[in-house]
PDB file of C-alpha atoms and ligand atoms in Angstrom:
ATOM      1  CA  MET A1469      39.129  36.302  25.629  1.00  0.00           C
ATOM      2  CA  GLY A1470      41.317  34.142  27.918  1.00  0.00           C
ATOM      3  CA  ASN A1471      44.365  32.555  26.325  1.00  0.00           C
ATOM      4  CA  VAL A1472      45.119  28.834  26.231  1.00  0.00           C
ATOM      5  CA  ILE A1473      48.825  28.254  26.817  1.00  0.00           C
ATOM      6  CA  ILE A1474      50.151  24.740  26.203  1.00  0.00           C
ATOM      7  CA  THR A1475      53.521  24.454  27.930  1.00  0.00           C
ATOM      8  CA  ASN A1476      55.204  21.994  25.583  1.00  0.00           C
ATOM      9  CA  HIS A1477      58.668  22.115  27.183  1.00  0.00           C
ATOM     10  CA  PRO A1478      60.534  18.813  26.561  1.00  0.00           C
ATOM     11  CA  LEU A1479      60.924  18.096  30.293  1.00  0.00           C
ATOM     12  CA  ILE A1480      57.180  18.500  30.823  1.00  0.00           C
ATOM     13  CA  GLN A1481      56.291  16.368  27.805  1.00  0.00           C
ATOM     14  CA  HIS A1482      58.702  13.619  28.929  1.00  0.00           C
ATOM     15  CA  LYS A1483      57.298  13.561  32.462  1.00  0.00           C
ATOM     16  CA  LEU A1484      53.737  13.668  31.129  1.00  0.00           C
ATOM     17  CA  SER A1485      54.337  10.500  29.081  1.00  0.00           C
ATOM     18  CA  ILE A1486      55.431   8.619  32.205  1.00  0.00           C
ATOM     19  CA  LEU A1487      52.398  10.006  34.051  1.00  0.00           C
ATOM     20  CA  ARG A1488      50.017   8.704  31.397  1.00  0.00           C
ATOM     21  CA  ASP A1489      51.508   5.190  31.499  1.00  0.00           C
ATOM     22  CA  VAL A1490      49.153   2.733  33.209  1.00  0.00           C
ATOM     23  CA  HIS A1491      52.188   0.952  34.744  1.00  0.00           C
ATOM     24  CA  THR A1492      53.410   4.028  36.656  1.00  0.00           C
ATOM     25  CA  SER A1493      53.082   3.518  40.423  1.00  0.00           C
ATOM     26  CA  SER A1494      51.152   5.879  42.715  1.00  0.00           C
ATOM     27  CA  LYS A1495      54.419   6.997  44.303  1.00  0.00           C
ATOM     28  CA  ASP A1496      55.947   7.954  40.944  1.00  0.00           C
ATOM     29  CA  PHE A1497      52.649   9.429  39.776  1.00  0.00           C
ATOM     30  CA  ARG A1498      52.502  11.735  42.823  1.00  0.00           C
ATOM     31  CA  ASN A1499      56.098  12.870  42.336  1.00  0.00           C
ATOM     32  CA  LEU A1500      55.560  13.546  38.648  1.00  0.00           C
ATOM     33  CA  VAL A1501      52.372  15.570  39.177  1.00  0.00           C
ATOM     34  CA  SER A1502      54.269  17.706  41.656  1.00  0.00           C
ATOM     35  CA  GLU A1503      57.309  18.134  39.376  1.00  0.00           C
ATOM     36  CA  ILE A1504      55.201  19.069  36.355  1.00  0.00           C
ATOM     37  CA  ALA A1505      53.282  21.560  38.502  1.00  0.00           C
ATOM     38  CA  THR A1506      56.579  23.225  39.460  1.00  0.00           C
ATOM     39  CA  LEU A1507      57.654  23.509  35.831  1.00  0.00           C
ATOM     40  CA  MET A1508      54.267  24.824  34.725  1.00  0.00           C
ATOM     41  CA  CYS A1509      54.149  27.330  37.566  1.00  0.00           C
ATOM     42  CA  TYR A1510      57.242  28.962  36.092  1.00  0.00           C
ATOM     43  CA  GLU A1511      55.253  29.753  32.941  1.00  0.00           C
ATOM     44  CA  ALA A1512      52.000  30.655  34.710  1.00  0.00           C
ATOM     45  CA  THR A1513      53.745  33.255  36.879  1.00  0.00           C
ATOM     46  CA  ARG A1514      55.661  34.893  34.022  1.00  0.00           C
ATOM     47  CA  ASP A1515      53.558  38.091  34.155  1.00  0.00           C
ATOM     48  CA  LEU A1516      53.670  38.705  37.932  1.00  0.00           C
ATOM     49  CA  PRO A1517      54.273  42.417  38.477  1.00  0.00           C
ATOM     50  CA  LEU A1518      57.654  43.551  39.817  1.00  0.00           C
ATOM     51  CA  HIS A1519      58.724  46.772  41.451  1.00  0.00           C
ATOM     52  CA  GLU A1520      62.152  48.232  41.946  1.00  0.00           C
ATOM     53  CA  ILE A1521      63.887  48.080  45.318  1.00  0.00           C
ATOM     54  CA  GLU A1522      67.232  49.372  46.556  1.00  0.00           C
ATOM     55  CA  ILE A1523      69.550  46.708  47.966  1.00  0.00           C
ATOM     56  CA  GLU A1524      73.169  46.508  48.958  1.00  0.00           C
ATOM     57  CA  THR A1525      75.317  43.675  47.594  1.00  0.00           C
ATOM     58  CA  PRO A1526      78.715  42.911  49.172  1.00  0.00           C
ATOM     59  CA  ILE A1527      80.115  45.126  46.393  1.00  0.00           C
ATOM     60  CA  CYS A1528      77.813  48.159  46.205  1.00  0.00           C
ATOM     61  CA  LYS A1529      74.261  49.519  46.415  1.00  0.00           C
ATOM     62  CA  CYS A1530      72.043  48.756  43.425  1.00  0.00           C
ATOM     63  CA  THR A1531      68.484  48.683  42.148  1.00  0.00           C
ATOM     64  CA  ALA A1532      66.909  45.224  42.038  1.00  0.00           C
ATOM     65  CA  HIS A1533      63.419  43.782  41.494  1.00  0.00           C
ATOM     66  CA  SER A1534      60.887  42.346  43.911  1.00  0.00           C
ATOM     67  CA  LEU A1535      57.399  40.904  43.480  1.00  0.00           C
ATOM     68  CA  GLU A1536      54.741  43.528  44.058  1.00  0.00           C
ATOM     69  CA  GLY A1537      51.806  43.522  46.456  1.00  0.00           C
ATOM     70  CA  LYS A1538      50.082  40.617  48.168  1.00  0.00           C
ATOM     71  CA  LYS A1539      51.059  38.199  45.423  1.00  0.00           C
ATOM     72  CA  LEU A1540      49.496  34.821  44.931  1.00  0.00           C
ATOM     73  CA  ALA A1541      46.935  32.360  46.200  1.00  0.00           C
ATOM     74  CA  PHE A1542      46.817  28.795  44.900  1.00  0.00           C
ATOM     75  CA  VAL A1543      43.467  27.024  45.023  1.00  0.00           C
ATOM     76  CA  PRO A1544      43.577  23.270  44.379  1.00  0.00           C
ATOM     77  CA  ILE A1545      40.322  21.527  43.508  1.00  0.00           C
ATOM     78  CA  LEU A1546      40.097  18.485  45.807  1.00  0.00           C
ATOM     79  CA  ARG A1547      41.161  15.853  45.549  1.00  0.00           C
ATOM     80  CA  ALA A1548      43.468  15.666  42.568  1.00  0.00           C
ATOM     81  CA  GLY A1549      44.498  19.344  42.665  1.00  0.00           C
ATOM     82  CA  LEU A1550      46.201  18.628  46.007  1.00  0.00           C
ATOM     83  CA  GLY A1551      48.859  16.732  44.080  1.00  0.00           C
ATOM     84  CA  MET A1552      50.010  20.000  42.476  1.00  0.00           C
ATOM     85  CA  VAL A1553      50.270  22.105  45.654  1.00  0.00           C
ATOM     86  CA  ASP A1554      53.741  21.107  46.894  1.00  0.00           C
ATOM     87  CA  GLY A1555      55.145  21.606  43.412  1.00  0.00           C
ATOM     88  CA  VAL A1556      53.897  25.183  43.026  1.00  0.00           C
ATOM     89  CA  LEU A1557      54.835  26.101  46.607  1.00  0.00           C
ATOM     90  CA  GLN A1558      58.421  25.148  45.787  1.00  0.00           C
ATOM     91  CA  LEU A1559      58.484  28.191  43.511  1.00  0.00           C
ATOM     92  CA  VAL A1560      56.260  30.533  45.530  1.00  0.00           C
ATOM     93  CA  PRO A1561      56.597  29.458  49.176  1.00  0.00           C
ATOM     94  CA  SER A1562      54.881  32.555  50.546  1.00  0.00           C
ATOM     95  CA  ALA A1563      51.668  32.018  48.563  1.00  0.00           C
ATOM     96  CA  ARG A1564      48.449  31.333  50.444  1.00  0.00           C
ATOM     97  CA  VAL A1565      46.512  28.143  49.706  1.00  0.00           C
ATOM     98  CA  GLY A1566      42.718  27.876  49.546  1.00  0.00           C
ATOM     99  CA  HIS A1567      40.792  24.636  49.007  1.00  0.00           C
ATOM    100  CA  ILE A1568      37.649  23.857  47.055  1.00  0.00           C
ATOM    101  CA  GLY A1569      36.150  20.374  47.368  1.00  0.00           C
ATOM    102  CA  LEU A1570      34.201  19.186  44.320  1.00  0.00           C
ATOM    103  CA  TYR A1571      33.524  15.730  42.964  1.00  0.00           C
ATOM    104  CA  ARG A1572      31.795  14.655  39.789  1.00  0.00           C
ATOM    105  CA  ASP A1573      28.548  12.847  40.525  1.00  0.00           C
ATOM    106  CA  PRO A1574      29.022   9.469  38.786  1.00  0.00           C
ATOM    107  CA  GLU A1575      25.431   9.528  37.417  1.00  0.00           C
ATOM    108  CA  THR A1576      24.994  13.124  36.289  1.00  0.00           C
ATOM    109  CA  LEU A1577      28.750  13.840  35.812  1.00  0.00           C
ATOM    110  CA  LYS A1578      28.017  17.302  37.276  1.00  0.00           C
ATOM    111  CA  PRO A1579      30.300  18.699  40.010  1.00  0.00           C
ATOM    112  CA  VAL A1580      29.026  18.563  43.602  1.00  0.00           C
ATOM    113  CA  GLU A1581      30.555  21.055  46.072  1.00  0.00           C
ATOM    114  CA  TYR A1582      31.448  19.761  49.556  1.00  0.00           C
ATOM    115  CA  TYR A1583      34.125  22.178  50.842  1.00  0.00           C
ATOM    116  CA  CYS A1584      35.284  25.740  50.311  1.00  0.00           C
ATOM    117  CA  LYS A1585      37.918  27.532  52.407  1.00  0.00           C
ATOM    118  CA  LEU A1586      39.663  30.481  50.773  1.00  0.00           C
ATOM    119  CA  PRO A1587      42.215  32.989  52.134  1.00  0.00           C
ATOM    120  CA  ALA A1588      40.483  35.923  53.867  1.00  0.00           C
ATOM    121  CA  ASP A1589      42.447  38.451  51.782  1.00  0.00           C
ATOM    122  CA  ILE A1590      41.851  36.717  48.447  1.00  0.00           C
ATOM    123  CA  ASN A1591      40.461  39.991  47.062  1.00  0.00           C
ATOM    124  CA  GLU A1592      44.044  41.339  47.191  1.00  0.00           C
ATOM    125  CA  ARG A1593      45.592  38.331  45.449  1.00  0.00           C
ATOM    126  CA  ASP A1594      46.118  36.825  42.019  1.00  0.00           C
ATOM    127  CA  VAL A1595      44.671  33.307  42.096  1.00  0.00           C
ATOM    128  CA  ILE A1596      45.854  30.192  40.277  1.00  0.00           C
ATOM    129  CA  VAL A1597      43.339  27.324  40.355  1.00  0.00           C
ATOM    130  CA  LEU A1598      44.971  23.878  40.267  1.00  0.00           C
ATOM    131  CA  ASP A1599      43.454  20.679  38.896  1.00  0.00           C
ATOM    132  CA  PRO A1600      45.312  18.103  36.782  1.00  0.00           C
ATOM    133  CA  MET A1601      42.235  17.259  34.697  1.00  0.00           C
ATOM    134  CA  LEU A1602      39.916  19.527  32.685  1.00  0.00           C
ATOM    135  CA  ALA A1603      37.388  17.079  31.238  1.00  0.00           C
ATOM    136  CA  THR A1604      33.870  18.516  30.720  1.00  0.00           C
ATOM    137  CA  GLY A1605      35.096  21.663  32.486  1.00  0.00           C
ATOM    138  CA  GLY A1606      32.268  21.549  35.037  1.00  0.00           C
ATOM    139  CA  SER A1607      34.523  21.368  38.115  1.00  0.00           C
ATOM    140  CA  ALA A1608      36.831  24.180  36.999  1.00  0.00           C
ATOM    141  CA  ILE A1609      33.892  26.385  35.972  1.00  0.00           C
ATOM    142  CA  ASP A1610      32.156  25.961  39.342  1.00  0.00           C
ATOM    143  CA  ALA A1611      35.377  26.459  41.333  1.00  0.00           C
ATOM    144  CA  ILE A1612      36.168  29.667  39.455  1.00  0.00           C
ATOM    145  CA  THR A1613      32.590  30.910  39.933  1.00  0.00           C
ATOM    146  CA  LEU A1614      32.976  30.381  43.711  1.00  0.00           C
ATOM    147  CA  ILE A1615      36.303  32.238  43.758  1.00  0.00           C
ATOM    148  CA  LYS A1616      34.955  35.130  41.681  1.00  0.00           C
ATOM    149  CA  GLU A1617      32.310  35.766  44.371  1.00  0.00           C
ATOM    150  CA  ARG A1618      35.257  36.934  46.554  1.00  0.00           C
ATOM    151  CA  ASN A1619      36.590  39.401  43.935  1.00  0.00           C
ATOM    152  CA  PRO A1620      40.238  38.282  43.530  1.00  0.00           C
ATOM    153  CA  LYS A1621      42.558  40.513  41.494  1.00  0.00           C
ATOM    154  CA  SER A1622      42.790  37.883  38.735  1.00  0.00           C
ATOM    155  CA  ILE A1623      42.288  34.152  38.162  1.00  0.00           C
ATOM    156  CA  LYS A1624      44.250  31.657  36.056  1.00  0.00           C
ATOM    157  CA  PHE A1625      43.602  27.947  35.635  1.00  0.00           C
ATOM    158  CA  MET A1626      46.514  25.508  35.627  1.00  0.00           C
ATOM    159  CA  GLY A1627      45.911  21.888  34.616  1.00  0.00           C
ATOM    160  CA  LEU A1628      47.916  19.041  33.146  1.00  0.00           C
ATOM    161  CA  ILE A1629      45.604  17.475  30.572  1.00  0.00           C
ATOM    162  CA  ALA A1630      42.428  18.873  29.021  1.00  0.00           C
ATOM    163  CA  ALA A1631      39.801  17.693  26.578  1.00  0.00           C
ATOM    164  CA  PRO A1632      38.824  20.155  23.840  1.00  0.00           C
ATOM    165  CA  GLU A1633      35.273  20.090  25.239  1.00  0.00           C
ATOM    166  CA  GLY A1634      36.501  21.276  28.662  1.00  0.00           C
ATOM    167  CA  VAL A1635      38.662  24.023  27.193  1.00  0.00           C
ATOM    168  CA  ALA A1636      35.731  25.316  25.122  1.00  0.00           C
ATOM    169  CA  ALA A1637      33.339  25.210  28.089  1.00  0.00           C
ATOM    170  CA  LEU A1638      35.772  26.978  30.427  1.00  0.00           C
ATOM    171  CA  LYS A1639      36.548  29.661  27.850  1.00  0.00           C
ATOM    172  CA  GLU A1640      32.861  30.296  27.317  1.00  0.00           C
ATOM    173  CA  ALA A1641      31.961  30.402  31.030  1.00  0.00           C
ATOM    174  CA  HIS A1642      34.999  32.447  32.121  1.00  0.00           C
ATOM    175  CA  PRO A1643      36.451  34.244  29.092  1.00  0.00           C
ATOM    176  CA  ASP A1644      38.724  36.341  31.313  1.00  0.00           C
ATOM    177  CA  VAL A1645      40.644  33.304  32.666  1.00  0.00           C
ATOM    178  CA  ASP A1646      43.928  32.218  31.050  1.00  0.00           C
ATOM    179  CA  ILE A1647      44.270  28.412  30.858  1.00  0.00           C
ATOM    180  CA  PHE A1648      47.723  26.807  31.310  1.00  0.00           C
ATOM    181  CA  LEU A1649      48.026  23.160  30.242  1.00  0.00           C
ATOM    182  CA  ALA A1650      50.680  20.550  29.519  1.00  0.00           C
ATOM    183  CA  ALA A1651      48.522  18.907  26.824  1.00  0.00           C
ATOM    184  CA  GLU A1652      45.195  19.167  25.066  1.00  0.00           C
ATOM    185  CA  ASP A1653      44.054  15.635  24.228  1.00  0.00           C
ATOM    186  CA  GLU A1654      41.751  14.221  21.585  1.00  0.00           C
ATOM    187  CA  LYS A1655      38.303  13.959  23.145  1.00  0.00           C
ATOM    188  CA  LEU A1656      36.087  12.721  25.992  1.00  0.00           C
ATOM    189  CA  ASN A1657      34.812   9.130  26.041  1.00  0.00           C
ATOM    190  CA  ASP A1658      31.226   8.087  26.883  1.00  0.00           C
ATOM    191  CA  HIS A1659      32.021   8.352  30.619  1.00  0.00           C
ATOM    192  CA  CYS A1660      33.503  11.826  30.177  1.00  0.00           C
ATOM    193  CA  TYR A1661      37.053  10.594  30.752  1.00  0.00           C
ATOM    194  CA  ILE A1662      39.791  12.239  28.704  1.00  0.00           C
ATOM    195  CA  VAL A1663      41.140  10.162  25.775  1.00  0.00           C
ATOM    196  CA  PRO A1664      43.964   9.157  25.875  1.00  0.00           C
ATOM    197  CA  GLY A1665      44.313  11.037  29.204  1.00  0.00           C
ATOM    198  CA  LEU A1666      45.748   9.272  32.229  1.00  0.00           C
ATOM    199  CA  GLY A1667      42.685   7.726  33.879  1.00  0.00           C
ATOM    200  CA  ASP A1668      41.320   8.979  37.192  1.00  0.00           C
ATOM    201  CA  ALA A1669      43.881  11.447  38.539  1.00  0.00           C
ATOM    202  CA  GLY A1670      42.585  11.398  42.149  1.00  0.00           C
ATOM    203  CA  ASP A1671      42.634   7.604  42.312  1.00  0.00           C
ATOM    204  CA  ARG A1672      46.141   7.425  40.816  1.00  0.00           C
ATOM    205  CA  ILE A1673      47.547  10.071  43.202  1.00  0.00           C
ATOM    206  CA  PHE A1674      46.009   8.569  46.316  1.00  0.00           C
ATOM    207  CA  GLY A1675      46.013   4.896  45.287  1.00  0.00           C
ATOM    208  CA  THR A1676      42.286   4.522  45.884  1.00  0.00           C
ATOM    209  CA  LYS A1677      41.583   2.146  43.019  1.00  0.00           C
TER     210      LYS A1677
HETATM  211  C1  LIG B  79      38.320  14.890  38.599  1.00  0.00           C
HETATM  212  C2  LIG B  79      39.400  15.917  38.330  1.00  0.00           C
HETATM  213  C3  LIG B  79      38.597  17.183  38.147  1.00  0.00           C
HETATM  214  C4  LIG B  79      37.343  16.679  37.504  1.00  0.00           C
HETATM  215  C5  LIG B  79      37.398  17.000  36.045  1.00  0.00           C
HETATM  216  O1  LIG B  79      37.890  14.943  39.902  1.00  0.00           O
HETATM  217  O2  LIG B  79      40.356  16.014  39.341  1.00  0.00           O
HETATM  218  O3  LIG B  79      38.316  17.852  39.354  1.00  0.00           O
HETATM  219  O4  LIG B  79      37.300  15.263  37.672  1.00  0.00           O
HETATM  220  O5  LIG B  79      36.214  16.666  35.426  1.00  0.00           O
HETATM  221  P1  LIG B  79      35.228  17.755  34.824  1.00  0.00           P
HETATM  222  O6  LIG B  79      36.065  18.708  34.040  1.00  0.00           O
HETATM  223  O7  LIG B  79      34.316  16.940  33.951  1.00  0.00           O
HETATM  224  O8  LIG B  79      34.497  18.421  35.935  1.00  0.00           O
HETATM  225  P2  LIG B  79      36.822  13.891  40.494  1.00  0.00           P
HETATM  226  O9  LIG B  79      35.422  14.379  40.276  1.00  0.00           O
HETATM  227  O10 LIG B  79      37.120  12.527  39.943  1.00  0.00           O
HETATM  228  O11 LIG B  79      37.045  13.973  42.044  1.00  0.00           O
HETATM  229  P3  LIG B  79      38.321  13.505  42.907  1.00  0.00           P
HETATM  230  O12 LIG B  79      39.464  14.404  42.500  1.00  0.00           O
HETATM  231  O13 LIG B  79      37.887  13.733  44.289  1.00  0.00           O
HETATM  232  O14 LIG B  79      38.605  12.075  42.582  1.00  0.00           O
HETATM  233  N1  LIG B  80      38.675  13.168  35.912  1.00  0.00           N
HETATM  234  C1  LIG B  80      39.813  12.444  35.852  1.00  0.00           C
HETATM  235  O1  LIG B  80      40.474  12.220  36.869  1.00  0.00           O
HETATM  236  N2  LIG B  80      40.190  11.950  34.664  1.00  0.00           N
HETATM  237  C2  LIG B  80      39.485  12.173  33.528  1.00  0.00           C
HETATM  238  O2  LIG B  80      39.890  11.713  32.455  1.00  0.00           O
HETATM  239  C3  LIG B  80      38.305  12.936  33.619  1.00  0.00           C
HETATM  240  C4  LIG B  80      37.930  13.427  34.819  1.00  0.00           C
END
């Protein structure tokens, strides 16, 4: 069964509180999403495999460690996942980036796919799916299903805030996927928004409301 890892580091929790605040501007919101993504990426990449290499320091030759293989692909779910991309690339600049476009139909609240472009060699990569919000879980479940069709080496999900309903749904649909979060909130409201949450992440990042 996939693990749920809540990264409750004080810096992340502090930044998350500012993010939630309705008075935080789009500019600050964007910066904070990116910064939290960087901090969370540190935890989500903890188990990347290393191999030994021989190097020469100015003092002597020695054995050191290097990341193994083709490494990582990040796949943000559009739109809000885009806000996390710069932050994770700060830590892993050589990673490839795929994109999956999904939006929740306002009537049915089910995800509708409108774009999918993934790295050609994704089958040789470990994938981290990025989306700040895991509400009903529908978007993450569908995105991961699409990625699995391309046989990646592994998949993790990295989000900022989740509802218990979304965590349960994602665990049931994809029990092999570890879920990294900054917070698990109380519940979903009648419109399937996370309570207390932070509102509509895409609108707050891009200032569209
Ligand atoms: C938001 C969010 C997730 C999704 C979560 O996107 O960024 O992708 O909702 O909800 P779910 O877990 O119930 O599927 P939204 O549909 O608002 O699209 P946008 O990012 O383009 O605004
Ligand atoms: N999407 C968001 O952006 N926020 C929520 O609370 C739920 C879905």
